[in-house]
Coordinates of C-alpha atoms in Angstrom, one line a residue:
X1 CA -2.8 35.4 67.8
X2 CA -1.4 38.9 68.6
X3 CA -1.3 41.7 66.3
X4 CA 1.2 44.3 66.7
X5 CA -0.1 47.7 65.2
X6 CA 1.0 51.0 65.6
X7 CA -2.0 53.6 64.7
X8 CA -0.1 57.3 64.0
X9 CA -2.7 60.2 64.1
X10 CA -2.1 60.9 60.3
X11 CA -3.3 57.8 59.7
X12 CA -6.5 58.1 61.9
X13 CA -6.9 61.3 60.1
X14 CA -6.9 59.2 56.8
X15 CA -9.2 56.8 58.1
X16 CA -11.6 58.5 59.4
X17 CA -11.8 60.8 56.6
X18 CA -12.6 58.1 54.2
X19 CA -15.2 57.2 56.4
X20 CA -16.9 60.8 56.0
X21 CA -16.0 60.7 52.1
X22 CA -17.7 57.5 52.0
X23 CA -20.8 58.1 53.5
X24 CA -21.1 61.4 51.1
X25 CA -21.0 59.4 48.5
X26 CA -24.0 57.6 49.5
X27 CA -22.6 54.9 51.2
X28 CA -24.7 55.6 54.3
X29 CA -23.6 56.9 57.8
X30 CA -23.3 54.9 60.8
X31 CA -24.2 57.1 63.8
X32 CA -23.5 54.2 66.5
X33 CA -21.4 55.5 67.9
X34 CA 13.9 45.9 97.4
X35 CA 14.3 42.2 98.4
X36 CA 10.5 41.2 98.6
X37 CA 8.9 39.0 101.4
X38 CA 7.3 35.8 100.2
X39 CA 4.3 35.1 102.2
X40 CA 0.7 35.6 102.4
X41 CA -2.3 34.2 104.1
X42 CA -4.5 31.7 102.6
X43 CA -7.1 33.7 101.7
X44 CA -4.6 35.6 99.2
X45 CA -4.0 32.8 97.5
X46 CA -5.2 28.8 97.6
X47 CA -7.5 27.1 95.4
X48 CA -6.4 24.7 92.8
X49 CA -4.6 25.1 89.4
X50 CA -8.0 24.4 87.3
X51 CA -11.6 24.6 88.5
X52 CA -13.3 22.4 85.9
X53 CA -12.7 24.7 83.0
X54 CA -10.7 22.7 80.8
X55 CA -12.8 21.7 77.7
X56 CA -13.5 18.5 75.9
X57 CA -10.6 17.9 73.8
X58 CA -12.7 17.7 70.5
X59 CA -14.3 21.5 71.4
X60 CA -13.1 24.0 69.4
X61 CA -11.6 27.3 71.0
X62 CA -13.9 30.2 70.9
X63 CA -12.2 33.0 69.2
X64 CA -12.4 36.6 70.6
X65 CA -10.8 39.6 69.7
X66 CA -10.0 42.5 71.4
X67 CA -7.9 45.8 71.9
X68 CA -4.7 46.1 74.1
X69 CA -3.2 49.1 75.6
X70 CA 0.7 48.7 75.2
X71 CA 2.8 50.8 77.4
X72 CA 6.1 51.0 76.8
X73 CA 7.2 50.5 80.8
X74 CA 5.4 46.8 80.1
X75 CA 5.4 46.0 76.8
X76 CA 2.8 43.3 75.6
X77 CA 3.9 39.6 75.1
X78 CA 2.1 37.1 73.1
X79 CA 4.2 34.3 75.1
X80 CA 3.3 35.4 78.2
X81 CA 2.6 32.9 80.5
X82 CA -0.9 34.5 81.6
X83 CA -2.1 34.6 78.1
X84 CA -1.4 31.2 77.1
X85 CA -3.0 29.8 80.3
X86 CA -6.6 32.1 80.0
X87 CA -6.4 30.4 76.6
X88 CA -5.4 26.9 77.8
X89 CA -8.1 27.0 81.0
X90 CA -11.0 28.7 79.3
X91 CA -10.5 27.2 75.7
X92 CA -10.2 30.5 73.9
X93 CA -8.5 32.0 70.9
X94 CA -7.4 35.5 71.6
X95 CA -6.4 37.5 68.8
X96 CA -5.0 40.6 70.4
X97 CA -4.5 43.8 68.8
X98 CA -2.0 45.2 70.4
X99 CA -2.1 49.0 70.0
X100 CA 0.4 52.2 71.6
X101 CA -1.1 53.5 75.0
X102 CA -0.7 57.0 73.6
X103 CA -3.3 55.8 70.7
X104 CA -5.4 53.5 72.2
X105 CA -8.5 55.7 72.8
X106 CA -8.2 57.5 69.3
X107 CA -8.1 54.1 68.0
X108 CA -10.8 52.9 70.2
X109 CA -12.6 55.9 69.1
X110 CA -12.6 55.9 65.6
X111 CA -13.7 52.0 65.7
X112 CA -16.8 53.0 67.7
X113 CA -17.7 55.7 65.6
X114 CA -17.4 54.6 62.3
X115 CA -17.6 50.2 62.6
X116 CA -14.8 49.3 61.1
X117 CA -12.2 47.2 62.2
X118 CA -13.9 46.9 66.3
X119 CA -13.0 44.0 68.0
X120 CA -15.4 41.6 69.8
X121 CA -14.2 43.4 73.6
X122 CA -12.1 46.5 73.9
X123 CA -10.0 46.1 77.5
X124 CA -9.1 48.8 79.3
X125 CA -12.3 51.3 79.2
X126 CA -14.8 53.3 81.2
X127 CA -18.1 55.6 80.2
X128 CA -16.5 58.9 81.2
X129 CA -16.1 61.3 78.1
X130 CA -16.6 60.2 74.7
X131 CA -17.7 56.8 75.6
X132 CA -20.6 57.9 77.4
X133 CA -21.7 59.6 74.6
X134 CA -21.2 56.2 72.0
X135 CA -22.6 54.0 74.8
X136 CA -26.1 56.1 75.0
X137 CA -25.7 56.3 71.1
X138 CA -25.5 52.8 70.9
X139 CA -22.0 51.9 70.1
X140 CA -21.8 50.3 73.4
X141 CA -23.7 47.5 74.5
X142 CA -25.5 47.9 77.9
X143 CA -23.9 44.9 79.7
X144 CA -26.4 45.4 82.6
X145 CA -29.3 44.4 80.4
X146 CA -27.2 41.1 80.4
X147 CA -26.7 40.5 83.6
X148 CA -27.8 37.0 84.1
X149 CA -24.3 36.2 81.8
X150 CA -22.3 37.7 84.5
X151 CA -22.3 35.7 87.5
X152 CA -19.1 36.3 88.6
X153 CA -18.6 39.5 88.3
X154 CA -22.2 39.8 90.2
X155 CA -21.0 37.7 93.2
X156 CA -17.6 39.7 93.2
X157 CA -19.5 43.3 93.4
X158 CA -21.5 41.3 96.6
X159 CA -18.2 40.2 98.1
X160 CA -16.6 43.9 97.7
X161 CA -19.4 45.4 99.3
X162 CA -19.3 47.9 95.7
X163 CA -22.7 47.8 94.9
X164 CA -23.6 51.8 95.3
X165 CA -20.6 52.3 93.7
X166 CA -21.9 50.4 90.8
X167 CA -24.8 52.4 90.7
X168 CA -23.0 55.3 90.3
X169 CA -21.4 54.4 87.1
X170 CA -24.8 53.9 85.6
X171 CA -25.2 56.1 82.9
X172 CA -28.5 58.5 82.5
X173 CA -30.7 55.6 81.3
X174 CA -30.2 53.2 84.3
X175 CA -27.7 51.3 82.6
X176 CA -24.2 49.8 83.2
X177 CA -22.4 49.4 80.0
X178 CA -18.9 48.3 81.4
X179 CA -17.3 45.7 83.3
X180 CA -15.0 47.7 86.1
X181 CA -11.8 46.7 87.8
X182 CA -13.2 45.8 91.5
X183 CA -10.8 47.0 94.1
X184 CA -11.2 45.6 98.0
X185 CA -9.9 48.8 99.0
X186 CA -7.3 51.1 97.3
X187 CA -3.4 51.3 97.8
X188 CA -0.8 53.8 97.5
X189 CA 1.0 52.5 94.3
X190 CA 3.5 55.7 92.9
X191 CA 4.6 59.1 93.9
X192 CA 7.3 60.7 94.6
X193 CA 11.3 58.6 94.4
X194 CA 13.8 60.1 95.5
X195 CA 17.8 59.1 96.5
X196 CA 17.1 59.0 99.6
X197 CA 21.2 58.5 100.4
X198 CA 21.9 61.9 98.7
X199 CA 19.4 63.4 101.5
X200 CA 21.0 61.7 103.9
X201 CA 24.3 63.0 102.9
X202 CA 23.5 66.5 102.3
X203 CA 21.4 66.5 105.6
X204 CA 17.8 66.4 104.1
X205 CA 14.7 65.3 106.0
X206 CA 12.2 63.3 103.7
X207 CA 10.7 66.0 102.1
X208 CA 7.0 67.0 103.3
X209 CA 5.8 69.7 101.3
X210 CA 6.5 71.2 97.7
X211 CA 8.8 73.7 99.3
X212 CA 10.8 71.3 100.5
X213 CA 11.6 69.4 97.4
X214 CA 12.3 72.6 96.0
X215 CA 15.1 73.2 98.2
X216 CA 16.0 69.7 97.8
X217 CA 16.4 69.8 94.0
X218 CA 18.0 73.1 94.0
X219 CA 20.9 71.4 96.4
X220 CA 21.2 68.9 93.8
X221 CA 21.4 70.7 90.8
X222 CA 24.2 72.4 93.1
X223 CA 26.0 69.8 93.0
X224 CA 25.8 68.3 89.8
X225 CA 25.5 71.1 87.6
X226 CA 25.0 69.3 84.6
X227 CA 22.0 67.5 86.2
X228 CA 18.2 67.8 85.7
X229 CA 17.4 66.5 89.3
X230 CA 13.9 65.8 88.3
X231 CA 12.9 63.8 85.6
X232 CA 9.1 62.1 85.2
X233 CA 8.4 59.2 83.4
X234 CA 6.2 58.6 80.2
X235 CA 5.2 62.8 80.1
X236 CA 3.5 65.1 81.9
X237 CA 0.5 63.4 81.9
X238 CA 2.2 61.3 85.3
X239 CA 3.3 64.3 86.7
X240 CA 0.2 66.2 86.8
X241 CA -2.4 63.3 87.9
X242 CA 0.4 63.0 90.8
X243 CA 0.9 66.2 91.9
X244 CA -2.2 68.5 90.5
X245 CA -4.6 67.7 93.6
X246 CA -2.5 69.3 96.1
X247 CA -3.0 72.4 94.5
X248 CA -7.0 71.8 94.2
X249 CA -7.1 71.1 90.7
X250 CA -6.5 67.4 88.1
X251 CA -6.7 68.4 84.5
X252 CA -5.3 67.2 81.4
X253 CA -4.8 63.7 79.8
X254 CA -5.4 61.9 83.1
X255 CA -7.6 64.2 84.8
X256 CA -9.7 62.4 87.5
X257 CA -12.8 63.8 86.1
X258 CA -12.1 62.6 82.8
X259 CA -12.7 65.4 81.3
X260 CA -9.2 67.1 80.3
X261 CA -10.1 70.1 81.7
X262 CA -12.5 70.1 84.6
X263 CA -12.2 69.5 87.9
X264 CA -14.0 69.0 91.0
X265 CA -14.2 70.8 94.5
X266 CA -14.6 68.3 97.3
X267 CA -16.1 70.8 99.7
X268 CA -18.9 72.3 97.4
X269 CA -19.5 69.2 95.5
X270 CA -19.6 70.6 92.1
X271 CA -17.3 71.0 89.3
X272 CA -15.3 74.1 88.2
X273 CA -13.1 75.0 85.4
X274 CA -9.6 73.7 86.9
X275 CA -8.0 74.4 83.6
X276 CA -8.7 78.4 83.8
X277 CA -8.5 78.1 87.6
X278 CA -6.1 80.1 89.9
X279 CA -5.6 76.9 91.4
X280 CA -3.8 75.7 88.2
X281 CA -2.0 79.0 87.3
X282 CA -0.1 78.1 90.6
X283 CA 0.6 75.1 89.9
X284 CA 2.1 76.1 87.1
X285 CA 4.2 78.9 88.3
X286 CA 6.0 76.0 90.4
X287 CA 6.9 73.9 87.5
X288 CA 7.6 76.4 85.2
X289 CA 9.9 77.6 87.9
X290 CA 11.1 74.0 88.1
X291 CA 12.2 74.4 84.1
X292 CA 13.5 77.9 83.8
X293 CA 15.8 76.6 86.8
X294 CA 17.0 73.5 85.2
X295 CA 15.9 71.3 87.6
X296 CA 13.1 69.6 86.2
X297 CA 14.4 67.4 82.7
X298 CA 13.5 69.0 79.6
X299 CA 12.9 65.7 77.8
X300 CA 9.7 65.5 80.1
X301 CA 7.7 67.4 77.4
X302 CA 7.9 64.3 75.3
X303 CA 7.1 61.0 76.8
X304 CA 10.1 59.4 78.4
X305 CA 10.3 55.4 77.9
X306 CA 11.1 53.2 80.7
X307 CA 14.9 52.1 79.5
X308 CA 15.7 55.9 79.2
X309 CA 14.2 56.8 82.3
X310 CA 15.8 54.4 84.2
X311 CA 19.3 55.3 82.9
X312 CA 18.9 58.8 83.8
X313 CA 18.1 58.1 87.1
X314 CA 20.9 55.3 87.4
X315 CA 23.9 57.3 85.9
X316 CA 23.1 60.6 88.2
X317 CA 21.3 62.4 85.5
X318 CA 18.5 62.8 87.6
X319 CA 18.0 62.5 91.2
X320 CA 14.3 62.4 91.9
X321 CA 11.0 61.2 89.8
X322 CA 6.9 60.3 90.1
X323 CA 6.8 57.3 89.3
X324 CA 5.6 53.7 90.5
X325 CA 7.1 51.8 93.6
X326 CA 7.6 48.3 91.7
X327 CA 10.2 50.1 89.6
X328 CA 12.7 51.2 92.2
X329 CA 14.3 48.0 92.2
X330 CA 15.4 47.6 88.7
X331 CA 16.9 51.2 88.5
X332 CA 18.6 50.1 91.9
X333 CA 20.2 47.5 90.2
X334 CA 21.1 49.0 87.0
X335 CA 23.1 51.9 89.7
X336 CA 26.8 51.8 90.0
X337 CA 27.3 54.3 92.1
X338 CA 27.9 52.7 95.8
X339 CA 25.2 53.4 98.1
X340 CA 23.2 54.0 95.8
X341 CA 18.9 53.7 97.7
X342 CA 15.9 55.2 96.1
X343 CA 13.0 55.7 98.7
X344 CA 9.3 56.7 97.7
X345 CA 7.7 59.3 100.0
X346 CA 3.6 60.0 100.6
X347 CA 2.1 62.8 99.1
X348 CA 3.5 66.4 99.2
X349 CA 1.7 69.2 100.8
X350 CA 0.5 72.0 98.8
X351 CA -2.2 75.2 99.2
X352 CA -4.8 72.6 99.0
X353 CA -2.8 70.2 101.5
X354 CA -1.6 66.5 101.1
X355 CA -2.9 64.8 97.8
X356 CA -2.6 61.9 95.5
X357 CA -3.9 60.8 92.4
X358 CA -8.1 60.3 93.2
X359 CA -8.9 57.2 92.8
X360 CA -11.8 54.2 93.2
X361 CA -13.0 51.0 94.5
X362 CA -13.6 50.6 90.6
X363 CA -11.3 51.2 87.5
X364 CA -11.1 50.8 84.0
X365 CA -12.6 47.7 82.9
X366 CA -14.4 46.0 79.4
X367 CA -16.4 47.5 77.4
X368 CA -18.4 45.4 74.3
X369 CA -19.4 47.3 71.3
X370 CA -22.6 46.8 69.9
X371 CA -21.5 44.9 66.8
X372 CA -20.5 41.6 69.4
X373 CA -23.9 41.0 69.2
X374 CA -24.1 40.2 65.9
X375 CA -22.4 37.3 66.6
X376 CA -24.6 34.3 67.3
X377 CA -22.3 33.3 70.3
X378 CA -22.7 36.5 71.5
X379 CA -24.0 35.1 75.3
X380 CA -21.1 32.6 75.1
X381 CA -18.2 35.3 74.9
X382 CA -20.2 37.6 77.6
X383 CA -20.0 34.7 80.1
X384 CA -16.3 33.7 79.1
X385 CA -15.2 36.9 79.7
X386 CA -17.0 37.3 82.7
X387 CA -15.4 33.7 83.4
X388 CA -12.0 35.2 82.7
X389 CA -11.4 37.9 84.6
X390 CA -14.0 37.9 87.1
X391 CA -13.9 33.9 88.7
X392 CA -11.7 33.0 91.3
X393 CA -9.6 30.8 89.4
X394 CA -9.2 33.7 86.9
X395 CA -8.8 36.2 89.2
X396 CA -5.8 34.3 90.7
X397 CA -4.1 33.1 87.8
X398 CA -3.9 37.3 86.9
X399 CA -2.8 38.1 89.9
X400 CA -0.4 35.1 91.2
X401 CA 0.1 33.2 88.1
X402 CA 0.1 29.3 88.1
X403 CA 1.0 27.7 91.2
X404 CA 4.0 25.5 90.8
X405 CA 5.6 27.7 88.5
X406 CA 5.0 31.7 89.5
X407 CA 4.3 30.1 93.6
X408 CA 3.6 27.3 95.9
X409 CA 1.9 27.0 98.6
X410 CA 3.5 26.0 102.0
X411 CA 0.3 25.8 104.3
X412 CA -1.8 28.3 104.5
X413 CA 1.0 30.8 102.8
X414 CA 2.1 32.1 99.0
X415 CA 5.4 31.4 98.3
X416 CA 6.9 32.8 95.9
X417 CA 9.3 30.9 93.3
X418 CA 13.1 32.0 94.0
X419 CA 13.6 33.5 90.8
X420 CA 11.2 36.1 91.5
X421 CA 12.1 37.2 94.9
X422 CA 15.7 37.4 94.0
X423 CA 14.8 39.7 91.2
X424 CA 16.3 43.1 91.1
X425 CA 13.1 43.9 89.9
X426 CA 11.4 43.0 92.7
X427 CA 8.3 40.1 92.8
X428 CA 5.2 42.6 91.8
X429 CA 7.5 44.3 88.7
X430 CA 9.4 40.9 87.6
X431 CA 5.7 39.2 87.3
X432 CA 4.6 42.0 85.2
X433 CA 7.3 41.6 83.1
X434 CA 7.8 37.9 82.9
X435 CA 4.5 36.4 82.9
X436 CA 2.1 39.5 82.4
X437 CA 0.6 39.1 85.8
X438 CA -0.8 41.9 87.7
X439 CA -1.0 44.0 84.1
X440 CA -3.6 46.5 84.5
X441 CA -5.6 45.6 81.4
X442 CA -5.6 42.3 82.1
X443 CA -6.6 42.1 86.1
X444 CA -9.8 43.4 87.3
X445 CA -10.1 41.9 90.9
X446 CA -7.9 43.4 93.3
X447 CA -7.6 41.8 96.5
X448 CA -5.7 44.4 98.5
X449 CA -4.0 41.6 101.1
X450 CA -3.0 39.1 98.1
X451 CA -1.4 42.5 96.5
X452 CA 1.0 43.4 99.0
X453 CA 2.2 39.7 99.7
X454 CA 4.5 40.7 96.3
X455 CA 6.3 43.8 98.4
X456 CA 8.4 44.5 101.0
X457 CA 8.1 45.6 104.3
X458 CA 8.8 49.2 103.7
X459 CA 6.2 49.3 101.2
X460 CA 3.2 48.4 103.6
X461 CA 4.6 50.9 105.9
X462 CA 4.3 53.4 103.1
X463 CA 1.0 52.2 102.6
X464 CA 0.2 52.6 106.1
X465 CA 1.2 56.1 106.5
X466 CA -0.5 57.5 103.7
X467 CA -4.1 55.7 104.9
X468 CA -3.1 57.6 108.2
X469 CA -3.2 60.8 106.2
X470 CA -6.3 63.0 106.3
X471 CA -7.9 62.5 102.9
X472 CA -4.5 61.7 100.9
X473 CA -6.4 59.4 98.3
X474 CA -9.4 61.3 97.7
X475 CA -12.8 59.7 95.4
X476 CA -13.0 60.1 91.8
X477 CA -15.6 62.3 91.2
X478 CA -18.9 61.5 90.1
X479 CA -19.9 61.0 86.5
X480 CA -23.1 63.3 85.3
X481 CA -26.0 61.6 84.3
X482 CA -26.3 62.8 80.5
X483 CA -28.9 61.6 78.0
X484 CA -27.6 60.7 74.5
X485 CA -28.3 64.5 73.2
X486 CA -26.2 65.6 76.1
X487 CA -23.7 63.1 76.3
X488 CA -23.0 64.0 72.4
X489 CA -22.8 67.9 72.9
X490 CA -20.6 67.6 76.1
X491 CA -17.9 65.2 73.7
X492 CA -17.9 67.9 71.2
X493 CA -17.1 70.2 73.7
X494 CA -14.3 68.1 75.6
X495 CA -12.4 68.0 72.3
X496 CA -11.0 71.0 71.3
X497 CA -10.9 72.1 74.9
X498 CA -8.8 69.5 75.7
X499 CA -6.5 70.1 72.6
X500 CA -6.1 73.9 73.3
X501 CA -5.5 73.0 77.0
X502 CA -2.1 70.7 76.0
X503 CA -1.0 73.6 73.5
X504 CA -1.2 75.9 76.5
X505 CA 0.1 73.6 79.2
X506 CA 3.5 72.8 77.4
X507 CA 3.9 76.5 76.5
X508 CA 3.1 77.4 80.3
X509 CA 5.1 74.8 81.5
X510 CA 8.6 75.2 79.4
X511 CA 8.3 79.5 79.4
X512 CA 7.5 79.8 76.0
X513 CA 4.2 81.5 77.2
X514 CA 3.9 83.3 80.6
X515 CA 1.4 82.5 83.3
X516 CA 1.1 86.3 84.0
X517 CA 1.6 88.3 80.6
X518 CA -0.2 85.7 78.3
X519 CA -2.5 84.2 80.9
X520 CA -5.9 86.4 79.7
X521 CA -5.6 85.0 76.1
X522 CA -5.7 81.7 77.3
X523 CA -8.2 82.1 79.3
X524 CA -10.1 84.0 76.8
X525 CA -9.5 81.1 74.1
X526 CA -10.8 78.1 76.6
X527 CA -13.9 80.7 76.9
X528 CA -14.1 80.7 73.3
X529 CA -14.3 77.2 72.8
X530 CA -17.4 77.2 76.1
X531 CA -15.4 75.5 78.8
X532 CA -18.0 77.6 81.3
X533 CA -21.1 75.7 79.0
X534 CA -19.1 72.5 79.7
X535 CA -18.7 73.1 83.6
X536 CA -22.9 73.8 83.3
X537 CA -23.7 70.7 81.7
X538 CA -21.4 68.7 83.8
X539 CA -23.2 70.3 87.1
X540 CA -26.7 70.2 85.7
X541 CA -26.6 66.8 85.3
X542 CA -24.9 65.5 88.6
X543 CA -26.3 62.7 90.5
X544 CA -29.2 63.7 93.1

């Protein structure tokens, strides 16, 4: 069963403050917090279409519910083919609550703060920020205190060879309270599209540093006035985890850190307050400069969706985007315009030199909050989940699908069904689409070779150039080890930091504040609200 709910912030507010109102009243206050190549090797896929898992026919279904994160690029669907098999195979009843990307973690937040309304697992999560503060509250359950439930996932952190990095996501008290996304090794997935026949035609070299797309954009809008050559899809918050750590800085929604407004400096191994930083004021001289001059799209400031997007790129409304590799091929096919060849380049240089987003063997995984283990099957959904997403037969069901339908196999190699390599949309994006395979919420073993069997040949060459690059895809940075007291203050901090910092940021970014006249008051403001306090207890309480 799948609920569709959209959560506006007015009506958090609401909820939330009857929560408060109620507990004053004596109620009592919870504190708990292009044309893709079909094969593979065997060892990407193989293995048979059920393992065992089917259950008597007179068992009932266990019924588990959990949050979603919807994004509007891949919008949910309760008939997807991958949610109807996890159900069929491991005899479950999902009841999905399917809830707006942009809300999800107010949403997840307000249910681990106050207890009402929180699902039996939450998809989708880490302990960085807020959550590290619920989990060491007790919001959160430790899952690491339950490891004997988690066989698979234990044998696939063996296989990965992950184990320090594990460790590192323990929190203060020793304990893991999330199930990760386990990553063989990672892969260059978005960046920088471009028309790569316009550069061809106005005699354009693929563009290398930030100057040079400069140059290239102001050609453009040249040419077609009327054009914003660069558009981004779904906000700023893409842009700047893109772009940010060639300048030495990633702050804001999707700052590496997870902190909003911190960031870290490889070389000294400490963090520093990106979001005051000189490091970011340049940055934001370049895009500012971008906007004043009309060539980066207005609309940005509000999150574009993907139909819109694509359109805009399509018609000639836009020229050049960050955005993800498995979308080129649908906005190629949506394109009139003869000729028409989108290309995605590795990482621009900048002062800092040539940077993507940072990124892990691990990613956002499970999280179960504390009130699952009220229920007296509490062991059995641990070890279905685990089951789920961690086994091999669950692991390839998310990421190929069912064989005979999604693939065969032809010896020791995938093949993939006709229908999907002859998709504009190319194999990876179609999947997603179709059949909810390769979803980010709903895969957590990544198996690197198995991945790229759903691309083309230019993409691994991509791939190859930027793991030829010196340091292009550089570690997330390590999570403090904060007790619950700590962990609590730092959240309260984070907040209103990270609020003041998006005020700022737009009014930076579209002129309506400048980085030189008005750049002392901000500054003065994020001191205010004890972003250097917040930098201390981040770097007082750093691994040893």
């Amino acid at each position: 069963m799948v609920k569709k709910k959209v959560v506006s912030l007015m009506l958090v507010f609401m909820l939330a403050m009857s929560v408060v109102l109620g507990a004053c009243s004596g109620g009592g206050n919870n504190n708990a917090n292009g044309n893709q190549s079909g094969n593979g090797t065997s060892e990407q896929g193989g293995g048979s279409k059920n393992s065992g898992n089917d259950a008597p026919a007179d068992e009932k279904p266990l019924k588990i519910s959990l949050y979603y994160p919807d994004n509007a690029t891949l919008p949910f669907k309760e008939d997807w083919l991958l949610i109807q098999e996890i159900q069929k195979r491991f005899n479950v009843d999902l009841d999905v609550e399917v809830i707006p990307l942009g809300e999800y973690q107010t949403k997840v937040s307000l249910a681990l703060n106050t207890g009402t309304n929180v699902p039996d697992v939450i998809l989708y999560q880490s302990t960085k920020g807020e959550n590290a503060s619920l989990a060491l509250n007790g919001a959160i359950v430790p899952i690491s205190d339950y490891s004997d439930w988690t066989p698979n996932f234990n044998a696939r952190v063996k296989e990965f060879g992950l184990e320090e990095q594990i460790e590192e996501l323990k929190l203060k008290d020793g304990k893991l309270y999330y199930l990760p996304a386990l990553y063989d090794k990672p892969f260059y997935d978005g960046g920088l599209i471009m028309r790569q026949d316009l550069l061809e035609k106005y005699g354009f070299e693929p563009p290398k540093t930030f100057d040079d797309l400069y140059a290239i954009l102001k050609k453009f809008k040249e040419e077609y006035p009327d054009s914003y050559p660069l558009t981004i899809l779904a906000g700023p918050r893409v842009l700047y985890r893109m772009t940010m750590p060639s300048f030495g800085v990633s702050v804001g929604k999707n700052a590496s850190s997870g902190t909003h407004v911190l960031s870290w400096d490889y070389d000294a191994k400490e963090y520093f307050a990106g979001a005051i930083s000189e490091e970011y004021r340049e940055y934001m001289r370049f895009f500012s400069k971008l906007y004043k001059e009309g060539l980066l799209d207005p609309e940005m400031a509000e999150p574009i969706d993907g139909d819109r997007w694509a359109q805009k790129l399509a018609t000639g409304k836009a020229f050049a985007t960050y955005a993800y590799y498995d979308q080129i091929g649908g906005v190629e096919a949506a394109a009139t315009e003869p000729g028409f060849k989108l290309q995605m380049y590795p990482p621009l240089a900048g002062p800092a030199g040539a940077h993507h987003q940072p990124k892990s063997s691990t990613g956002s995984g499970i999280i179960f909050p504390k009130t699952t283990t009220k229920r007296a099957d509490f062991e059995q959904i641990v070890r279905k989940i685990d089951e789920i997403f961690f086994s091999e037969e669950g692991a390839l069901l998310a990421c190929l699908g069912v064989e005979g339908v999604t693939y065969t196999m032809e010896g020791d190699k995938i093949k993939y069904a006709d229908d999907l390599v002859n998709s504009p949309n190319g194999i990876y994006k179609e999947m997603q689409l179709r059949y909810g395979t390769g979803a980010d919420p709903l895969q957590l073993v990544w198996v690197n070779a198995r991945e790229m069997t759903k691309y083309d040949e230019n993409y691994l060459q991509i791939n190859q150039t930027v793991a030829a690059m010196d340091d292009a895809i550089q570690p997330i940075p390590p999570t403090p080890l904060f007790d619950d007291l700590t962990a609590e203050e730092a959240s309260s901090l984070q907040t209103p930091l990270g609020d003041a910092f998006e005020v700022w940021a737009d009014a930076f970014l579209t002129g309506k504040k400048d980085l030189d006249k008005d750049w002392d008051q901000y500054v003065k403001e994020m001191k205010n609200l004890q972003i250097e306090k917040f930098v201390e207890l981040y770097n007082s309480n750093l691994r040893k």
